[in-house]
Amino acid sequence: MRLATWNVNSVKARLPRLLAWLADTRPDVVCLQETKCPDGAFPVDEVGELGYSVASHSDGRWNGVAILSRVGLDDVAVGFADEPGFPEPEARAISATCAGVRVWSIYVPNGRIPDSPHYEYKLAWLAVLRDALAAELRTGRPLVVCGDYNVAPTDADVWDPALFVGSTHVTPAERQALADLRALGLADVVPTPMKGPHPFTYWDYRAGMFHQNKGMRIDLVYATASFAGDVRSAYVDREARKGKGPSDHAPIVVDAGADGDHPPLPEGLDPVRR
DNA sequence: ATGACAAAGCTTCTTTGA
């Protein structure tokens, strides 16, 4: 299976690039975040022409998550039990079973600043997500939780840790929330960067951050050993952040299990050595 | 070159993002 996750920052604004990327990369399953797409407006016909079925969850102007699959899309679930809201639950989680793998696409609340109700909301959301994933794990099925976690797991995952002191995305409480997810039995499938030592997935649009490679690793793939153990390669598709009209996030592409009908990996991205 | 924010809508500003 070729699995990808991408915060597209509006599926409507990104549609030409998304379609071209799908045609080039041909993932089996794609988790999208920040679709920013009102109910009923998801371009299901356009991605359908490329062979993808769609499960999407939206709440209008902000947020929005989706799963595209060309290997089955069963038992779709929107949100999760007791999901916290602000104050109402937002469109931040969707899950489905694709070729025997339970796949989640999540968009963790930003948190804004630590001294903020948005930050408390973020921590509460992650804590209840943990309970929901614990329930999923009891099925014994392979599980992959992909998305924009809005947390940089370590200081190496931001371009300048000193600049982030006192900011969200790096606080001990946020990092502990990720550690609590991993403690369920989920492994961090760390992708290979295309450039530089850090597998950043996000670069601010402003001030030439991308060209200076001043990024963050906040998009993550957490997977059970039953999936992670079969991973042959994982990389950040930095090419998708280039050029005119990109998202501010790059996709992560993971190949796991049996080889499928996919284009070869970009040059220099050898399969994971294990 | 990869180039100096972007997207949405209650659109000519405000909110949000991280």
Coordinates of C-alpha atoms (C1' of nucleotides) in Angstrom, one line a residue:
Chain A
M1 CA 0.0 0.0 0.0
R2 CA 1.1 3.5 -0.8
L3 CA -0.3 5.8 1.9
A4 CA 0.0 9.6 2.0
T5 CA -1.0 12.4 4.2
W6 CA -1.2 16.1 3.2
N7 CA -2.6 19.3 4.8
V8 CA -3.7 20.9 1.5
N9 CA -4.8 24.3 3.0
S10 CA -8.1 24.3 1.0
V11 CA -8.9 21.5 -1.4
K12 CA -10.6 24.0 -3.7
A13 CA -7.6 26.3 -4.0
R14 CA -5.3 23.3 -4.3
L15 CA -7.4 21.2 -6.7
P16 CA -5.2 21.5 -9.8
R17 CA -2.1 20.7 -7.8
L18 CA -3.8 17.9 -5.9
L19 CA -5.0 16.2 -9.1
A20 CA -1.6 16.5 -10.7
W21 CA 0.1 15.1 -7.6
L22 CA -2.3 12.2 -7.3
A23 CA -1.7 11.3 -11.0
D24 CA 2.1 11.5 -10.5
T25 CA 2.3 9.7 -7.1
R26 CA -0.7 7.4 -7.4
P27 CA -1.1 6.7 -3.7
D28 CA -3.7 4.0 -2.7
V29 CA -4.9 6.0 0.3
V30 CA -4.6 9.8 1.0
C31 CA -5.4 11.5 4.2
L32 CA -6.2 15.2 3.7
Q33 CA -6.5 18.0 6.3
E34 CA -7.6 21.6 6.2
T35 CA -9.9 20.9 3.2
K36 CA -11.8 24.1 4.2
C37 CA -14.5 22.8 2.0
P38 CA -18.2 23.2 2.9
D39 CA -20.5 20.2 3.0
G40 CA -21.3 18.9 -0.4
A41 CA -18.6 21.0 -2.2
F42 CA -15.8 18.4 -2.1
P43 CA -14.6 17.7 -5.7
V44 CA -15.6 14.0 -5.6
D45 CA -16.0 13.8 -9.3
E46 CA -12.6 15.2 -10.1
V47 CA -10.7 12.8 -7.8
G48 CA -13.2 10.1 -8.8
E49 CA -11.9 10.3 -12.4
L50 CA -8.5 9.2 -11.0
G51 CA -10.1 6.2 -9.3
Y52 CA -10.6 7.5 -5.8
S53 CA -13.5 7.2 -3.5
V54 CA -14.0 10.0 -1.0
A55 CA -15.0 10.2 2.7
S56 CA -15.0 13.7 3.9
H57 CA -16.0 15.6 7.0
S58 CA -16.4 19.4 7.0
D59 CA -17.8 22.2 8.9
G60 CA -17.6 25.1 6.5
R61 CA -14.9 27.7 6.3
W62 CA -12.2 26.1 8.5
N63 CA -10.8 22.7 9.3
G64 CA -12.1 19.8 7.3
V65 CA -10.6 16.3 6.9
A66 CA -11.0 13.6 4.2
I67 CA -9.8 10.2 3.1
L68 CA -9.3 9.3 -0.5
S69 CA -8.9 5.6 -1.4
R70 CA -8.7 3.5 -4.5
V71 CA -8.4 0.2 -2.5
G72 CA -11.7 0.3 -0.6
L73 CA -13.3 2.7 1.9
D74 CA -15.4 1.0 4.4
D75 CA -16.9 1.6 7.9
V76 CA -16.4 5.4 7.6
A77 CA -16.6 7.2 11.0
V78 CA -16.7 10.9 11.5
G79 CA -15.2 12.4 14.6
F80 CA -14.9 10.2 17.7
A81 CA -16.6 9.5 21.0
D82 CA -16.8 12.4 23.4
E83 CA -14.8 14.6 21.0
P84 CA -14.2 18.0 22.7
G85 CA -15.3 21.1 20.8
F86 CA -14.8 24.8 20.9
P87 CA -17.5 24.8 22.0
E88 CA -19.0 22.4 19.5
P89 CA -17.0 19.6 17.9
E90 CA -15.2 20.6 14.7
A91 CA -14.4 18.7 11.6
R92 CA -11.0 17.3 12.7
A93 CA -11.2 13.5 12.5
I94 CA -12.4 10.9 10.0
S95 CA -11.6 7.2 9.8
A96 CA -12.2 4.4 7.4
T97 CA -11.0 0.9 6.6
C98 CA -8.9 0.6 3.4
A99 CA -7.6 -2.8 2.3
G100 CA -7.7 -4.1 5.8
V101 CA -6.0 -1.1 7.4
R102 CA -7.9 1.2 9.7
V103 CA -6.9 4.7 8.6
W104 CA -7.5 8.0 10.5
S105 CA -7.0 11.5 9.1
I106 CA -6.7 14.0 11.9
Y107 CA -6.3 17.8 12.2
V108 CA -5.3 18.6 15.8
P109 CA -6.4 22.1 17.1
N110 CA -3.7 24.7 16.7
G111 CA -3.7 25.9 20.3
R112 CA -2.6 29.5 19.4
I113 CA -0.7 30.4 22.5
P114 CA -0.2 28.4 25.7
D115 CA -2.2 30.9 27.9
S116 CA -5.3 30.4 25.8
P117 CA -8.5 28.4 26.0
H118 CA -7.5 27.1 22.5
Y119 CA -4.5 25.5 24.1
E120 CA -6.6 23.8 26.7
Y121 CA -8.9 22.6 23.9
K122 CA -5.9 21.2 22.0
L123 CA -4.7 19.2 25.0
A124 CA -8.3 18.0 25.8
W125 CA -8.8 17.0 22.2
L126 CA -5.5 14.9 22.2
A127 CA -6.4 13.3 25.5
V128 CA -9.8 12.1 24.3
L129 CA -8.3 11.1 20.9
R130 CA -6.1 8.8 22.9
D131 CA -9.1 7.1 24.4
A132 CA -10.7 6.7 21.0
L133 CA -7.6 5.2 19.5
A134 CA -7.3 2.8 22.5
A135 CA -10.7 1.5 21.7
E136 CA -9.7 1.1 18.0
L137 CA -6.6 -0.9 19.0
R138 CA -8.8 -3.4 20.8
T139 CA -9.9 -4.6 17.4
G140 CA -6.4 -5.9 16.8
R141 CA -6.5 -4.5 13.2
P142 CA -3.5 -2.5 11.8
L143 CA -4.0 1.1 12.5
V144 CA -2.5 4.2 11.0
V145 CA -3.2 7.7 12.3
C146 CA -2.1 10.3 9.8
G147 CA -2.4 14.1 9.9
D148 CA -1.4 17.5 11.0
Y149 CA -0.7 17.0 14.7
N150 CA 0.3 20.6 15.3
V151 CA 3.0 19.4 17.6
A152 CA 6.7 19.2 16.9
P153 CA 7.8 16.0 18.7
T154 CA 11.4 17.1 19.5
D155 CA 13.5 20.2 19.3
A156 CA 15.1 18.8 16.1
D157 CA 11.7 19.1 14.5
V158 CA 11.8 22.9 14.5
W159 CA 14.3 25.0 12.6
D160 CA 15.4 27.1 15.6
P161 CA 14.3 25.7 19.0
A162 CA 15.3 28.9 20.8
L163 CA 12.7 30.9 18.9
F164 CA 10.0 28.5 20.0
V165 CA 10.5 28.8 23.8
G166 CA 7.1 29.7 25.2
S167 CA 5.2 28.9 22.0
T168 CA 2.7 26.2 21.3
H169 CA 3.8 23.1 19.3
V170 CA 6.8 22.5 21.5
T171 CA 5.5 22.6 25.1
P172 CA 6.1 19.7 27.4
A173 CA 2.4 19.1 27.8
E174 CA 1.9 18.8 24.0
R175 CA 4.8 16.5 23.6
Q176 CA 3.6 14.4 26.5
A177 CA 0.2 14.1 24.7
L178 CA 2.1 12.6 21.7
A179 CA 4.1 10.3 23.9
D180 CA 0.8 9.1 25.4
L181 CA -0.4 8.2 21.9
R182 CA 2.8 6.3 21.2
A183 CA 2.5 4.6 24.6
L184 CA -0.7 2.9 23.2
G185 CA 1.6 1.0 20.8
L186 CA 1.9 3.5 17.9
A187 CA 5.2 4.0 16.2
D188 CA 6.3 7.4 14.7
V189 CA 7.0 6.5 11.0
V190 CA 9.6 9.2 10.4
P191 CA 9.9 10.1 6.8
T192 CA 13.2 10.8 4.9
P193 CA 13.6 14.5 4.0
M194 CA 14.4 15.3 0.3
K195 CA 16.7 18.0 1.4
G196 CA 18.7 18.7 4.6
P197 CA 18.8 16.6 7.8
H198 CA 15.3 17.4 9.1
P199 CA 12.1 15.9 7.7
F200 CA 10.2 19.1 8.0
T201 CA 6.6 19.0 6.6
Y202 CA 5.6 22.7 7.1
W203 CA 7.1 26.0 6.1
D204 CA 5.5 29.3 6.8
Y205 CA 4.5 31.2 3.6
R206 CA 6.2 34.3 4.8
A207 CA 9.7 35.6 4.7
G208 CA 11.2 33.0 2.4
M209 CA 11.0 30.3 5.1
F210 CA 10.8 27.5 2.6
H211 CA 13.8 28.5 0.5
Q212 CA 15.8 28.8 3.7
N213 CA 14.4 25.4 4.9
K214 CA 13.2 27.0 8.1
G215 CA 10.4 24.5 8.7
M216 CA 8.7 22.2 11.2
R217 CA 7.8 18.6 11.4
I218 CA 4.2 18.7 12.6
D219 CA 2.6 16.3 10.1
L220 CA 3.0 12.8 11.5
V221 CA 2.2 9.1 10.7
Y222 CA 1.6 7.0 13.8
A223 CA 1.1 3.3 13.2
T224 CA 0.8 0.0 14.9
A225 CA 3.8 -2.3 14.7
S226 CA 1.6 -4.5 12.3
F227 CA 1.8 -1.6 9.8
A228 CA 5.0 0.1 10.7
G229 CA 6.9 -3.1 10.5
D230 CA 6.0 -3.4 6.8
V231 CA 7.1 0.1 5.9
R232 CA 9.6 0.0 3.0
S233 CA 10.0 3.7 2.5
A234 CA 8.7 7.0 3.8
Y235 CA 9.5 10.5 2.5
V236 CA 8.4 14.1 2.6
D237 CA 7.5 15.2 -0.9
R238 CA 9.2 18.5 -0.8
E239 CA 8.7 19.0 -4.5
A240 CA 5.0 19.6 -3.7
R241 CA 5.8 22.6 -1.7
K242 CA 7.6 24.3 -4.6
G243 CA 6.3 26.6 -7.3
K244 CA 3.2 28.7 -7.6
G245 CA 0.3 28.2 -5.4
P246 CA 1.5 25.5 -3.0
S247 CA 0.0 24.5 0.4
D248 CA 2.3 25.5 3.2
H249 CA 2.5 21.8 4.1
A250 CA 4.2 19.0 2.1
P251 CA 2.8 15.5 1.7
I252 CA 4.3 12.5 3.4
V253 CA 4.3 9.3 1.3
V254 CA 4.7 5.9 2.9
D255 CA 5.1 2.6 1.1
A256 CA 4.2 -0.4 3.2
G257 CA 3.7 -4.1 2.5
A258 CA 3.5 -5.6 -0.9
D259 CA 4.7 -3.4 -3.8
G260 CA 1.8 -2.1 -5.9
D261 CA 1.3 -0.3 -9.1
H262 CA 3.1 2.9 -8.2
P263 CA 5.7 5.2 -9.8
P264 CA 9.2 4.7 -8.4
L265 CA 10.5 6.7 -5.5
P266 CA 12.1 10.0 -6.2
E267 CA 15.8 9.7 -7.0
G268 CA 18.0 9.3 -3.9
L269 CA 15.2 8.2 -1.6
D270 CA 16.2 4.6 -1.0
P271 CA 13.9 2.3 0.8
V272 CA 14.3 2.3 4.6
R273 CA 17.1 0.1 5.8
R274 CA 16.0 -2.1 8.6
Chain B
dA1 C1' 16.4 28.7 -8.9
dT2 C1' 12.3 26.9 -4.6
dG3 C1' 11.7 33.7 -3.9
dA4 C1' 9.8 36.9 0.1
dC5 C1' 1.7 35.0 3.0
dA6 C1' -2.6 32.7 1.8
dA7 C1' -7.5 31.3 2.1
dA8 C1' -12.2 31.9 3.2
dG9 C1' -16.5 34.7 3.3
dC10 C1' -20.9 37.9 6.5
dT11 C1' -15.1 40.0 0.7
dT12 C1' -12.3 46.1 -0.2
dC13 C1' -11.5 43.8 5.8
dT14 C1' -11.4 40.2 9.4
dT15 C1' -10.2 35.7 11.1
dT16 C1' -7.2 32.0 11.1
dG17 C1' -3.0 29.6 10.7
dA18 C1' 1.8 28.0 13.6

